[in-house]
Short mmCIF file of C-alpha atoms in Angstrom, two decimals:
data_model
loop_
_atom_site.label_atom_id
_atom_site.label_comp_id
_atom_site.label_asym_id
_atom_site.label_seq_id
_atom_site.Cartn_x
_atom_site.Cartn_y
_atom_site.Cartn_z
CA MET A 1 10.85 -26.36 3.43
CA THR A 2 7.46 -26.93 1.87
CA LEU A 3 4.88 -24.46 1.05
CA ALA A 4 1.31 -24.77 1.66
CA LYS A 5 -0.71 -25.60 -1.47
CA LYS A 6 -2.36 -22.47 -3.13
CA PRO A 7 -6.20 -21.83 -2.64
CA ASP A 8 -7.97 -23.10 -5.77
CA LEU A 9 -10.05 -19.14 -6.29
CA LEU A 10 -11.77 -20.80 -9.48
CA HIS A 11 -13.54 -24.11 -7.84
CA GLY A 12 -15.45 -24.26 -4.38
CA SER A 13 -16.41 -22.89 -1.76
CA LEU A 14 -15.32 -18.93 -2.43
CA TRP A 15 -16.17 -18.18 1.34
CA LYS A 16 -13.07 -21.13 2.32
CA SER A 17 -10.56 -20.46 -0.41
CA MET A 18 -10.53 -16.65 -0.09
CA LEU A 19 -10.15 -17.09 3.77
CA VAL A 20 -6.87 -19.88 3.04
CA PHE A 21 -5.56 -16.81 0.73
CA SER A 22 -6.33 -13.54 2.75
CA ILE A 23 -5.13 -14.71 6.07
CA PRO A 24 -1.76 -14.76 4.76
CA LEU A 25 -2.13 -11.55 2.96
CA ILE A 26 -3.28 -9.93 6.37
CA ILE A 27 -0.75 -11.30 8.08
CA THR A 28 1.71 -9.78 5.78
CA ASN A 29 0.17 -6.44 5.53
CA LEU A 30 -0.21 -6.60 9.12
CA LEU A 31 3.50 -6.84 9.22
CA GLN A 32 4.68 -4.76 6.93
CA ALA A 33 2.72 -2.15 9.16
CA ILE A 34 4.38 -3.48 12.39
CA TYR A 35 8.43 -3.38 10.99
CA ASN A 36 6.86 0.67 9.81
CA ILE A 37 5.20 1.44 12.32
CA VAL A 38 8.31 0.17 14.63
CA ASP A 39 10.16 3.38 13.01
CA MET A 40 7.56 5.68 14.84
CA ILE A 41 7.15 3.90 17.96
CA ILE A 42 11.37 3.57 18.53
CA VAL A 43 12.17 6.69 17.04
CA GLY A 44 8.97 8.18 18.85
CA GLN A 45 10.79 6.69 22.46
CA PHE A 46 13.79 7.69 21.83
CA ALA A 47 14.33 11.12 19.71
CA GLY A 48 10.94 12.23 20.55
CA ALA A 49 8.93 15.23 18.31
CA THR A 50 11.46 15.75 16.28
CA GLY A 51 12.41 12.27 15.46
CA LEU A 52 8.77 11.30 14.61
CA ALA A 53 8.01 14.73 12.16
CA ALA A 54 11.50 13.76 10.34
CA VAL A 55 10.13 9.42 9.82
CA GLY A 56 6.49 11.67 9.00
CA ASN A 57 7.56 13.30 6.17
CA GLY A 58 10.22 11.24 4.42
CA GLY A 59 8.26 8.78 4.94
CA GLN A 60 5.54 10.91 2.84
CA VAL A 61 7.79 10.51 -0.06
CA THR A 62 9.03 7.32 -0.04
CA MET A 63 5.54 5.97 0.05
CA LEU A 64 4.86 7.52 -2.98
CA ILE A 65 7.91 5.61 -4.71
CA LEU A 66 6.16 2.19 -3.31
CA ALA A 67 2.76 3.99 -4.45
CA ILE A 68 3.96 4.50 -8.07
CA VAL A 69 5.10 0.49 -7.89
CA MET A 70 2.26 -1.06 -6.26
CA GLY A 71 0.20 0.27 -8.91
CA LEU A 72 2.72 -0.67 -11.88
CA SER A 73 2.95 -4.07 -10.21
CA ASN A 74 -0.95 -4.34 -10.28
CA GLY A 75 -0.97 -4.37 -14.14
CA GLY A 76 1.03 -7.65 -13.50
CA VAL A 77 -1.57 -9.26 -10.74
CA VAL A 78 -4.25 -8.55 -13.10
CA LEU A 79 -2.60 -10.70 -16.05
CA ALA A 80 -1.48 -13.13 -14.67
CA ALA A 81 -4.55 -13.72 -13.27
CA GLN A 82 -6.35 -13.60 -16.15
CA LEU A 83 -3.31 -15.87 -17.64
CA LEU A 84 -4.08 -18.58 -14.98
CA GLY A 85 -7.65 -18.26 -15.29
CA ALA A 86 -7.60 -18.76 -19.53
CA LYS A 87 -5.25 -21.85 -18.92
CA LYS A 88 -2.12 -19.95 -20.09
CA SER A 89 -0.17 -20.55 -17.35
CA PHE A 90 2.76 -20.65 -18.99
CA GLN A 91 2.87 -17.02 -20.33
CA ILE A 92 3.28 -15.67 -17.38
CA SER A 93 7.51 -16.38 -17.19
CA ASN A 94 7.36 -13.90 -20.23
CA VAL A 95 5.19 -11.32 -18.25
CA MET A 96 7.94 -11.67 -15.16
CA GLY A 97 10.92 -11.17 -17.39
CA THR A 98 9.15 -7.92 -18.80
CA MET A 99 8.22 -6.42 -15.47
CA CYS A 100 11.83 -7.13 -14.11
CA VAL A 101 13.81 -5.13 -16.12
CA ALA A 102 11.38 -2.74 -17.45
CA PHE A 103 10.66 -1.66 -13.17
CA PHE A 104 14.35 -2.09 -12.73
CA CYS A 105 15.20 1.02 -15.19
CA VAL A 106 12.25 2.89 -13.57
CA ALA A 107 13.46 2.09 -9.94
CA ILE A 108 17.54 3.27 -10.95
CA ALA A 109 15.47 6.75 -12.72
CA ILE A 110 13.19 7.22 -9.21
CA THR A 111 16.13 6.95 -6.79
CA VAL A 112 18.50 9.21 -9.20
CA VAL A 113 15.78 11.72 -9.24
CA VAL A 114 14.82 11.78 -5.32
CA PHE A 115 18.31 11.31 -4.04
CA ALA A 116 19.76 14.45 -6.21
CA LEU A 117 16.09 16.57 -5.21
CA ALA A 118 15.57 15.76 -1.13
CA LYS A 119 16.68 19.46 -0.33
CA PRO A 120 14.66 20.72 -2.54
CA LEU A 121 11.85 18.76 -2.11
CA LEU A 122 11.45 18.56 1.98
CA HIS A 123 12.15 22.29 1.89
CA ALA A 124 8.70 22.22 -0.25
CA MET A 125 7.08 20.15 1.97
CA ASP A 126 7.47 23.13 4.53
CA THR A 127 9.29 20.27 6.64
CA PRO A 128 9.44 21.80 10.04
CA PRO A 129 13.25 23.06 10.73
CA GLU A 130 13.83 20.95 13.90
CA ALA A 131 13.61 17.64 11.83
CA TYR A 132 14.97 19.04 8.62
CA ALA A 133 18.37 17.57 9.08
CA GLN A 134 17.00 13.98 9.93
CA THR A 135 14.85 14.01 7.06
CA VAL A 136 17.11 14.27 4.76
CA ASN A 137 18.99 11.61 6.08
CA TYR A 138 15.95 9.35 6.60
CA LEU A 139 14.96 10.36 2.56
CA ARG A 140 18.28 9.62 1.00
CA ILE A 141 18.96 6.43 3.06
CA CYS A 142 15.66 4.71 2.30
CA VAL A 143 15.48 5.50 -1.45
CA ILE A 144 18.02 3.61 -2.27
CA GLY A 145 16.47 0.38 -1.46
CA THR A 146 13.80 1.45 -4.77
CA VAL A 147 15.10 -0.97 -7.14
CA PHE A 148 15.40 -3.60 -4.14
CA ILE A 149 11.91 -2.86 -3.55
CA TYR A 150 10.75 -2.67 -7.09
CA LEU A 151 12.06 -6.28 -7.99
CA TYR A 152 10.31 -7.65 -4.90
CA ASN A 153 7.03 -6.41 -6.18
CA VAL A 154 7.51 -7.59 -9.11
CA MET A 155 8.25 -11.29 -7.80
CA ALA A 156 4.71 -10.35 -5.20
CA ALA A 157 2.67 -9.24 -7.80
CA LEU A 158 2.88 -11.96 -10.06
CA LEU A 159 2.11 -14.80 -6.94
CA ARG A 160 -0.48 -12.74 -5.85
CA GLY A 161 -2.15 -12.89 -9.30
CA ILE A 162 -1.81 -17.02 -8.95
CA GLY A 163 -3.38 -17.05 -5.24
CA GLU A 164 -0.06 -17.46 -3.73
CA SER A 165 -0.11 -15.69 -0.77
CA MET A 166 2.07 -17.57 1.86
CA ILE A 167 5.77 -17.30 0.19
CA PRO A 168 5.33 -13.00 0.83
CA MET A 169 3.80 -13.72 4.29
CA LEU A 170 7.42 -16.25 4.81
CA LEU A 171 9.32 -13.12 3.68
CA ILE A 172 7.71 -10.55 5.91
CA ILE A 173 8.12 -12.56 8.58
CA ILE A 174 11.78 -12.92 8.41
CA THR A 175 12.23 -8.83 7.54
CA ALA A 176 10.12 -7.49 10.05
CA VAL A 177 12.00 -9.58 12.59
CA LEU A 178 15.21 -8.68 11.19
CA ASN A 179 13.85 -4.81 10.86
CA ILE A 180 12.78 -4.67 14.80
CA VAL A 181 16.12 -6.03 15.95
CA LEU A 182 17.89 -3.28 13.98
CA ASP A 183 15.88 -0.71 14.80
CA LEU A 184 16.08 -1.68 18.78
CA ILE A 185 20.06 -1.95 17.62
CA LEU A 186 20.51 1.60 15.81
CA VAL A 187 17.85 3.54 16.40
CA GLY A 188 17.18 2.47 20.71
CA VAL A 189 21.53 1.67 21.66
CA CYS A 190 23.26 3.30 19.00
CA ASP A 191 21.18 6.38 19.45
CA MET A 192 20.95 7.09 15.59
CA ASN A 193 17.42 8.48 15.32
CA ALA A 194 15.73 8.80 12.09
CA THR A 195 18.88 7.75 10.25
CA GLY A 196 19.14 4.41 11.86
CA ALA A 197 15.62 3.72 11.24
CA ALA A 198 16.09 4.25 7.44
CA ILE A 199 19.07 2.03 7.69
CA ALA A 200 17.42 -0.77 9.43
CA THR A 201 14.70 -0.75 6.50
CA LEU A 202 16.90 -0.58 3.56
CA ILE A 203 18.43 -3.72 5.03
CA ALA A 204 15.82 -5.27 5.47
CA GLN A 205 14.71 -4.31 2.15
CA ILE A 206 17.55 -6.32 0.55
CA VAL A 207 17.30 -9.13 2.14
CA CYS A 208 13.56 -9.94 1.59
CA CYS A 209 14.25 -8.92 -2.24
CA VAL A 210 17.17 -11.15 -2.47
CA LEU A 211 15.10 -14.59 -0.65
CA VAL A 212 11.96 -14.03 -2.52
CA PHE A 213 13.24 -14.91 -6.39
CA PRO A 214 14.76 -18.42 -4.92
CA LEU A 215 11.48 -19.16 -3.52
CA ALA A 216 9.28 -18.45 -6.24
CA GLY A 217 11.01 -19.74 -8.42
CA ARG A 218 11.40 -23.51 -6.80
CA LYS A 219 7.84 -24.10 -6.16
CA TYR A 220 6.64 -22.55 -9.54
CA ASP A 221 8.82 -23.09 -12.85
CA PHE A 222 7.40 -20.50 -14.99
CA LEU A 223 8.85 -17.99 -12.23
CA ASN A 224 12.41 -19.79 -11.91
CA LEU A 225 14.59 -17.27 -13.07
CA LYS A 226 16.51 -19.77 -15.02
CA ASN A 227 13.19 -20.36 -16.93
CA VAL A 228 13.04 -16.48 -17.69
CA ARG A 229 14.16 -14.06 -20.66
CA LEU A 230 15.39 -10.77 -19.13
CA ARG A 231 13.66 -8.92 -21.83
CA VAL A 232 10.84 -6.43 -22.50
CA GLN A 233 8.41 -7.84 -24.57
CA LYS A 234 5.88 -5.13 -26.18
CA ASN A 235 2.76 -6.77 -26.17
CA LEU A 236 2.93 -7.86 -22.57
CA LEU A 237 4.21 -4.18 -21.54
CA LYS A 238 1.63 -2.39 -23.04
CA SER A 239 -0.71 -5.05 -21.31
CA VAL A 240 0.83 -4.42 -17.87
CA LEU A 241 0.75 -0.58 -18.37
CA LYS A 242 -2.84 -0.58 -20.16
CA ILE A 243 -3.72 -2.03 -16.24
CA GLY A 244 -1.02 -0.63 -14.42
CA LEU A 245 0.09 2.86 -15.19
CA PRO A 246 -3.57 4.04 -14.30
CA GLN A 247 -3.40 2.83 -11.19
CA ALA A 248 0.24 3.93 -10.40
CA ILE A 249 -0.84 7.41 -11.45
CA GLN A 250 -3.73 6.67 -8.84
CA PHE A 251 -1.77 5.92 -5.71
CA THR A 252 0.28 8.86 -6.90
CA LEU A 253 -1.56 11.41 -6.94
CA THR A 254 -3.52 10.59 -4.07
CA ASN A 255 0.29 10.27 -2.12
CA ILE A 256 0.58 13.42 -3.67
CA SER A 257 -2.75 14.84 -1.93
CA PHE A 258 -0.94 13.27 1.31
CA ILE A 259 1.48 15.72 0.89
CA LEU A 260 -0.32 18.84 -0.08
CA VAL A 261 -2.50 18.14 3.39
CA LEU A 262 1.44 17.41 5.07
CA VAL A 263 2.04 20.80 3.62
CA LEU A 264 -0.90 22.35 5.51
CA VAL A 265 -0.22 19.88 8.70
CA ASN A 266 3.28 21.52 8.38
CA HIS A 267 2.29 25.16 9.53
CA TYR A 268 0.58 23.92 12.59
CA GLY A 269 4.08 23.09 13.63
CA ASN A 270 6.51 20.12 14.71
CA THR A 271 3.26 18.92 17.58
CA ALA A 272 1.19 18.55 14.61
CA ALA A 273 3.51 17.23 12.03
CA ALA A 274 4.04 14.35 15.31
CA VAL A 275 0.27 13.70 15.40
CA SER A 276 -0.28 13.11 11.59
CA ALA A 277 1.97 11.03 11.15
CA SER A 278 1.00 8.99 14.57
CA VAL A 279 -2.64 8.53 13.09
CA THR A 280 -1.09 7.80 9.56
CA ARG A 281 0.90 5.06 11.29
CA LEU A 282 -2.33 3.80 13.14
CA SER A 283 -4.63 4.55 9.94
CA SER A 284 -2.26 1.56 7.81
CA PHE A 285 -3.47 -1.16 10.78
CA ALA A 286 -7.26 -0.09 11.37
CA VAL A 287 -7.23 -0.83 7.04
CA LEU A 288 -4.84 -3.33 6.62
CA ALA A 289 -7.28 -6.20 6.55
CA GLY A 290 -9.10 -4.10 3.48
CA GLN A 291 -5.92 -3.88 1.66
CA ALA A 292 -4.83 -7.39 1.69
CA VAL A 293 -8.35 -8.19 1.22
CA MET A 294 -8.50 -6.39 -2.23
CA GLY A 295 -5.09 -8.08 -3.17
CA ALA A 296 -7.37 -11.27 -2.66
CA ILE A 297 -10.88 -10.03 -4.16
CA ILE A 298 -8.32 -8.93 -7.54
CA ALA A 299 -6.97 -12.63 -7.75
CA THR A 300 -10.44 -13.84 -7.22
CA SER A 301 -12.38 -11.57 -9.93
CA GLY A 302 -9.04 -11.76 -12.37
CA GLN A 303 -9.46 -15.08 -12.55
CA ASN A 304 -12.82 -15.65 -12.35
CA ILE A 305 -13.20 -12.94 -15.10
CA GLY A 306 -10.78 -14.82 -17.56
CA ALA A 307 -12.41 -17.99 -16.88
CA GLY A 308 -16.06 -16.10 -17.73
CA GLU A 309 -17.51 -16.78 -14.05
CA TYR A 310 -18.68 -13.08 -13.67
CA LYS A 311 -20.97 -13.71 -11.12
CA ARG A 312 -18.47 -15.64 -9.43
CA ALA A 313 -16.00 -12.55 -9.19
CA GLN A 314 -18.87 -10.30 -7.97
CA LYS A 315 -20.02 -12.67 -5.32
CA GLY A 316 -16.09 -12.74 -3.94
CA MET A 317 -16.11 -8.79 -3.68
CA LEU A 318 -19.01 -9.44 -1.28
CA VAL A 319 -17.34 -11.68 0.53
CA GLY A 320 -14.45 -9.91 1.08
CA ILE A 321 -16.32 -6.94 2.56
CA VAL A 322 -17.82 -9.73 5.31
CA TYR A 323 -13.91 -10.87 5.99
CA ALA A 324 -12.31 -6.63 5.79
CA LEU A 325 -14.81 -4.53 8.06
CA PRO A 326 -14.56 -6.27 11.43
CA LEU A 327 -10.83 -5.00 11.93
CA ALA A 328 -11.70 -1.73 10.55
CA VAL A 329 -14.62 -1.58 13.09
CA ILE A 330 -12.44 -2.25 16.06
CA PHE A 331 -9.78 0.00 15.25
CA PHE A 332 -12.81 2.61 14.85
CA LEU A 333 -14.31 1.97 18.40
CA LEU A 334 -10.81 2.17 20.34
CA SER A 335 -10.30 5.61 18.37
CA GLU A 336 -13.19 7.18 19.36
CA PHE A 337 -13.20 5.94 22.87
CA ILE A 338 -9.83 5.67 23.89
CA PRO A 339 -8.13 7.90 21.24
CA GLN A 340 -4.77 8.96 24.06
CA THR A 341 -4.57 5.35 24.97
CA MET A 342 -3.86 4.65 20.87
CA LEU A 343 -1.46 7.50 20.29
CA HIS A 344 0.31 6.46 23.53
CA ILE A 345 2.02 3.64 21.36
CA PHE A 346 4.24 5.83 19.58
CA THR A 347 4.23 8.70 21.98
CA THR A 348 4.57 10.54 25.40
CA ASP A 349 4.69 13.75 24.99
CA PRO A 350 1.85 15.30 26.34
CA ALA A 351 1.09 18.37 24.02
CA VAL A 352 1.08 15.28 21.22
CA LEU A 353 -1.42 13.61 22.88
CA ALA A 354 -3.73 16.41 23.64
CA MET A 355 -3.55 17.24 20.52
CA GLY A 356 -3.96 13.77 18.71
CA GLY A 357 -7.23 12.55 20.81
CA PRO A 358 -9.61 14.73 18.88
CA TYR A 359 -8.24 14.52 15.71
CA LEU A 360 -7.89 10.89 15.88
CA ARG A 361 -11.92 10.80 17.16
CA ILE A 362 -12.31 12.88 13.42
CA PHE A 363 -10.26 10.70 11.08
CA ALA A 364 -10.76 7.43 12.44
CA TRP A 365 -14.48 7.10 10.27
CA SER A 366 -12.35 6.85 7.22
CA PHE A 367 -11.44 3.38 8.60
CA LEU A 368 -14.67 2.11 7.81
CA ILE A 369 -15.00 4.02 4.86
CA GLU A 370 -11.80 2.77 3.23
CA THR A 371 -11.62 -0.58 3.66
CA VAL A 372 -14.96 -0.69 1.87
CA MET A 373 -13.96 0.85 -0.98
CA PHE A 374 -10.78 -1.21 -1.08
CA CYS A 375 -13.10 -4.38 -1.61
CA LEU A 376 -14.71 -2.56 -4.24
CA PHE A 377 -11.97 -1.19 -6.39
CA GLY A 378 -10.65 -5.34 -6.08
CA LEU A 379 -13.69 -6.22 -8.87
CA LEU A 380 -12.98 -3.62 -10.98
CA ILE A 381 -8.81 -4.00 -10.56
CA GLY A 382 -9.36 -7.34 -10.90
CA ALA A 383 -11.15 -6.54 -14.33
CA GLY A 384 -8.67 -4.04 -15.55
CA TYR A 385 -10.75 -1.30 -15.13
CA THR A 386 -8.49 0.66 -13.38
CA HIS A 387 -9.30 4.13 -15.21
CA VAL A 388 -12.48 3.99 -13.24
CA THR A 389 -10.33 4.19 -9.90
CA LEU A 390 -8.44 6.44 -11.49
CA SER A 391 -11.21 8.70 -11.76
CA CYS A 392 -12.07 8.25 -7.74
CA ALA A 393 -8.09 9.12 -7.11
CA ILE A 394 -8.27 12.52 -9.19
CA ILE A 395 -12.20 13.64 -7.91
CA ASN A 396 -10.48 12.65 -4.22
CA ALA A 397 -7.45 13.68 -3.67
CA PHE A 398 -7.81 16.96 -4.88
CA ALA A 399 -11.38 18.22 -5.35
CA VAL A 400 -12.21 16.39 -2.18
CA ARG A 401 -9.24 15.62 0.56
CA TYR A 402 -7.30 18.57 -0.35
CA ALA A 403 -8.92 21.17 -1.31
CA LEU A 404 -11.64 19.90 1.98
CA ALA A 405 -8.48 19.91 4.18
CA ARG A 406 -7.54 23.40 2.89
CA ILE A 407 -11.25 25.24 3.15
CA LEU A 408 -12.32 23.67 6.37
CA SER A 409 -8.11 24.13 8.34
CA THR A 410 -7.94 28.30 6.85
CA VAL A 411 -11.51 28.99 6.52
CA THR A 412 -13.43 27.17 9.54
CA PRO A 413 -12.67 27.95 13.38
CA LEU A 414 -11.96 23.89 13.24
CA GLY A 415 -8.40 24.76 11.80
CA PHE A 416 -6.11 21.57 12.33
CA LEU A 417 -9.13 19.68 13.30
CA GLY A 418 -10.33 20.11 9.74
CA ILE A 419 -7.75 18.67 8.09
CA ALA A 420 -9.03 15.17 9.68
CA LEU A 421 -12.40 16.09 8.95
CA ALA A 422 -11.81 15.67 5.34
CA TYR A 423 -9.82 12.24 5.36
CA PRO A 424 -13.43 10.38 5.38
CA PHE A 425 -15.16 12.12 2.85
CA ALA A 426 -12.47 11.40 -0.04
CA PRO A 427 -13.02 7.14 -0.08
CA LEU A 428 -16.65 8.13 0.39
CA CYS A 429 -16.61 9.72 -2.89
CA SER A 430 -14.99 6.67 -4.37
CA CYS A 431 -17.53 3.94 -2.75
CA ILE A 432 -20.34 6.01 -4.36
CA ILE A 433 -18.49 6.26 -8.18
CA CYS A 434 -17.51 2.39 -7.57
CA VAL A 435 -21.02 0.55 -6.52
CA THR A 436 -22.49 3.17 -9.49
CA PHE A 437 -20.15 1.50 -11.97
CA ILE A 438 -21.03 -1.88 -10.78
CA LEU A 439 -24.33 -1.48 -11.25
CA THR A 440 -23.97 -0.79 -14.57
CA GLY A 441 -22.11 -4.16 -15.52
CA ARG A 442 -20.23 -2.92 -17.78
CA TRP A 443 -17.07 -4.28 -15.41
CA LYS A 444 -17.95 -7.92 -16.97
CA LYS A 445 -16.00 -7.25 -20.29
CA SER A 446 -12.25 -7.71 -19.76
CA ARG A 447 -10.00 -5.21 -20.88
CA VAL A 448 -7.06 -7.43 -20.75
CA ASP A 449 -5.69 -8.90 -24.39
CA LEU A 450 -4.93 -12.83 -23.73
#
């Protein structure tokens, strides 16, 4: 199998190279969203609102677990990008060995803790009683895949850093198809409800992890396990954590705020939980271009900052915004004009559709603002200024998203709709903070020791 040559983000037209790099990332995110959303569609059609609530509540915890590794792995993205820009790609194999060992240990610890504490955790989240048993099974099965998710993300991060997006896309195509087929069999045919969806996801994660190492190693010598020493080098781990740890904390706090908001949602019952789960999954589609392009901007800014090309790095951010916004605009308009049709993808329950329409109309404004926010984050992460994005998370997750959702839903007549109104304000604050920092020019001083 011959894989396409990766785009050159350091030379030539940024419009072309970022488009070539971004398209596979967008397709990858789209397919990931599809095989995540298939859980909701199939479970919603075969298990109703109870199944939706189970996947929504259990999935929120697994998203927190994924957020930790996505944050930590961004340290590898930035380090690999800046090493490539500084013409020191030979050091990337040492980064890989360090990350594999460290991430494996973290994954084992998380698996043990979450598996043991699943029941009290879900009780604390006020999981609807009707969905509790399914949610426990869903969460415990999904958490078994943590090791495979974490090891895959090591490789995916290094590949993104060097500008390689075709290998992750190929793997997601394979695993998305596998996940959909297994969902149809286990949930649709075998009537295993949310448990079947969890098993399907676990198998897909294992396959993805097993395939990524030989595919990456065959194309890049410095990612071949034969050339990698699986040991932790303290200086490299320090560099990865310097960038990745603030990101992990940021993503963790953001997802904790989502869980806290979900607790507010659960007070409104099973139907509200199903609405929230459906809208959250729909949101994952609406902002996927922004998230994908953020990855392209991180790689572009990281490589160009490593090479001292600061104007090109900033231009990459602006190009990314132009590429990312159209998809968010389409989802925004569809959500405003035909919200119940959009929600009908997940469920035919009349109560969920009736409650969800107004909720989605308000929530949809976050699609536009989050997309711009992701692009701004891309430049700052590529430069290593993850403590700025961490500051955004602390302010937005609790002072804005959760606090505002609590106030609007409990003090004002808005009730459940007040929760939706809190969502657009959080990324808006992030955008204001990031633009202010970028205008100071301080991001041009790299925080990575090469």
